[in-house]
Amino acid sequence: MADADDVRRIALSLPEAVEKLAWGMPSFRVRGRSFAWLAEDDASISVKCPMHERAELIAAEPEKFFIRRGHDDNFAWMRVRLAAVDDIEELRAILLDSWRQAAPGQLAASYEDA
């Protein structure tokens, strides 16, 4: 089962990623843009997700992916229950995808080429 330490380790291993406390919660950013947030209880994370993909992911795996109604409705973010993540590689893929959406194009492309 993935936990907050895994999130922190993976997120901070991505190029130019930094951790910043915001609204009392750890956020992970690349060049000032957020790509992940740890929930206050460390049981879930918020990650960037295009709106058109979000509904499909939530419908396919509602025990893993969700939104907080009234808070996430109009934003390209979704939440991931850490206890439902299959393994560390899946967590890494989720965080990497979110990082790529937040990172400036040239930085994201240089990481893909590495």
Tab-separated table of C-alpha atoms in Angstrom:
chain	number	residue	atom	x	y	z
A	1	MET	CA	0.000	0.000	0.000
A	2	ALA	CA	1.283	3.451	-0.928
A	3	ASP	CA	1.603	6.104	1.759
A	4	ALA	CA	2.522	9.758	2.195
A	5	ASP	CA	6.247	8.938	2.388
A	6	ASP	CA	6.022	7.220	-1.018
A	7	VAL	CA	4.244	10.248	-2.477
A	8	ARG	CA	6.901	12.601	-1.127
A	9	ARG	CA	9.812	10.418	-2.295
A	10	ILE	CA	8.439	9.965	-5.825
A	11	ALA	CA	7.211	13.545	-6.268
A	12	LEU	CA	10.527	15.030	-5.159
A	13	SER	CA	12.468	12.705	-7.475
A	14	LEU	CA	10.922	14.432	-10.506
A	15	PRO	CA	12.947	17.200	-12.171
A	16	GLU	CA	12.798	20.561	-10.390
A	17	ALA	CA	10.064	19.356	-8.015
A	18	VAL	CA	9.829	21.069	-4.653
A	19	GLU	CA	7.563	20.694	-1.654
A	20	LYS	CA	5.742	23.700	-0.281
A	21	LEU	CA	3.264	23.907	2.569
A	22	ALA	CA	0.069	25.626	1.413
A	23	TRP	CA	-3.229	25.903	3.288
A	24	GLY	CA	-1.739	23.583	5.891
A	25	MET	CA	-1.081	20.761	3.410
A	26	PRO	CA	2.052	19.643	1.564
A	27	SER	CA	1.966	20.530	-2.106
A	28	PHE	CA	4.422	19.482	-4.776
A	29	ARG	CA	5.340	21.940	-7.493
A	30	VAL	CA	7.433	22.310	-10.584
A	31	ARG	CA	8.545	25.871	-11.386
A	32	GLY	CA	5.777	27.234	-9.177
A	33	ARG	CA	2.974	25.122	-10.640
A	34	SER	CA	1.270	22.561	-8.418
A	35	PHE	CA	1.134	18.978	-9.600
A	36	ALA	CA	0.140	17.126	-6.413
A	37	TRP	CA	-1.240	17.765	-2.935
A	38	LEU	CA	-1.342	15.474	0.069
A	39	ALA	CA	-4.645	15.513	1.946
A	40	GLU	CA	-4.620	16.608	5.575
A	41	ASP	CA	-5.061	12.990	6.715
A	42	ASP	CA	-2.362	11.640	4.314
A	43	ALA	CA	-4.918	9.124	2.974
A	44	SER	CA	-5.251	10.635	-0.492
A	45	ILE	CA	-3.588	12.935	-2.971
A	46	SER	CA	-4.920	15.420	-5.482
A	47	VAL	CA	-3.382	15.316	-8.953
A	48	LYS	CA	-3.916	17.120	-12.220
A	49	CYS	CA	-6.238	15.319	-14.611
A	50	PRO	CA	-7.882	16.620	-17.775
A	51	MET	CA	-11.627	17.015	-17.222
A	52	HIS	CA	-12.467	14.774	-20.198
A	53	GLU	CA	-10.444	11.889	-18.714
A	54	ARG	CA	-11.487	12.344	-15.101
A	55	ALA	CA	-15.064	11.073	-15.378
A	56	GLU	CA	-13.911	7.944	-17.176
A	57	LEU	CA	-11.251	7.144	-14.572
A	58	ILE	CA	-13.668	7.701	-11.689
A	59	ALA	CA	-16.328	5.530	-13.342
A	60	ALA	CA	-13.823	2.736	-13.976
A	61	GLU	CA	-12.291	2.726	-10.475
A	62	PRO	CA	-14.422	4.691	-7.989
A	63	GLU	CA	-12.672	3.045	-5.042
A	64	LYS	CA	-9.418	4.633	-6.229
A	65	PHE	CA	-10.342	7.884	-8.006
A	66	PHE	CA	-12.818	10.514	-6.809
A	67	ILE	CA	-13.567	14.201	-6.571
A	68	ARG	CA	-14.799	16.177	-3.621
A	69	ARG	CA	-18.149	17.533	-4.750
A	70	GLY	CA	-18.450	21.286	-4.487
A	71	HIS	CA	-14.678	21.684	-4.376
A	72	ASP	CA	-13.204	19.879	-7.389
A	73	ASP	CA	-16.179	20.108	-9.760
A	74	ASN	CA	-14.803	22.774	-12.082
A	75	PHE	CA	-11.091	22.083	-11.895
A	76	ALA	CA	-8.850	19.718	-13.837
A	77	TRP	CA	-7.911	17.810	-10.686
A	78	MET	CA	-8.992	14.544	-9.105
A	79	ARG	CA	-8.181	12.692	-5.919
A	80	VAL	CA	-6.543	9.311	-5.479
A	81	ARG	CA	-7.008	7.095	-2.404
A	82	LEU	CA	-3.523	5.872	-1.541
A	83	ALA	CA	-4.810	2.629	-0.001
A	84	ALA	CA	-6.351	1.712	-3.369
A	85	VAL	CA	-3.227	2.276	-5.453
A	86	ASP	CA	-2.021	-1.074	-6.794
A	87	ASP	CA	1.694	-0.542	-6.216
A	88	ILE	CA	4.502	1.999	-6.179
A	89	GLU	CA	4.849	1.872	-9.964
A	90	GLU	CA	1.211	2.900	-10.384
A	91	LEU	CA	1.706	5.752	-7.917
A	92	ARG	CA	4.790	6.844	-9.840
A	93	ALA	CA	2.837	6.796	-13.128
A	94	ILE	CA	0.040	8.898	-11.599
A	95	LEU	CA	2.470	11.467	-10.186
A	96	LEU	CA	4.550	11.576	-13.366
A	97	ASP	CA	1.448	12.183	-15.484
A	98	SER	CA	0.407	15.032	-13.197
A	99	TRP	CA	3.953	16.469	-13.204
A	100	ARG	CA	4.002	16.432	-17.026
A	101	GLN	CA	0.780	18.449	-17.094
A	102	ALA	CA	2.231	21.093	-14.778
A	103	ALA	CA	5.806	21.256	-16.063
A	104	PRO	CA	6.684	23.736	-18.787
A	105	GLY	CA	6.769	22.004	-22.171
A	106	GLN	CA	10.538	22.166	-22.670
A	107	LEU	CA	11.222	20.694	-19.216
A	108	ALA	CA	8.659	17.914	-19.687
A	109	ALA	CA	10.098	17.120	-23.128
A	110	SER	CA	13.657	17.022	-21.816
A	111	TYR	CA	12.612	14.539	-19.131
A	112	GLU	CA	10.912	12.325	-21.713
A	113	ASP	CA	14.098	12.332	-23.785
A	114	ALA	CA	16.294	11.363	-20.828
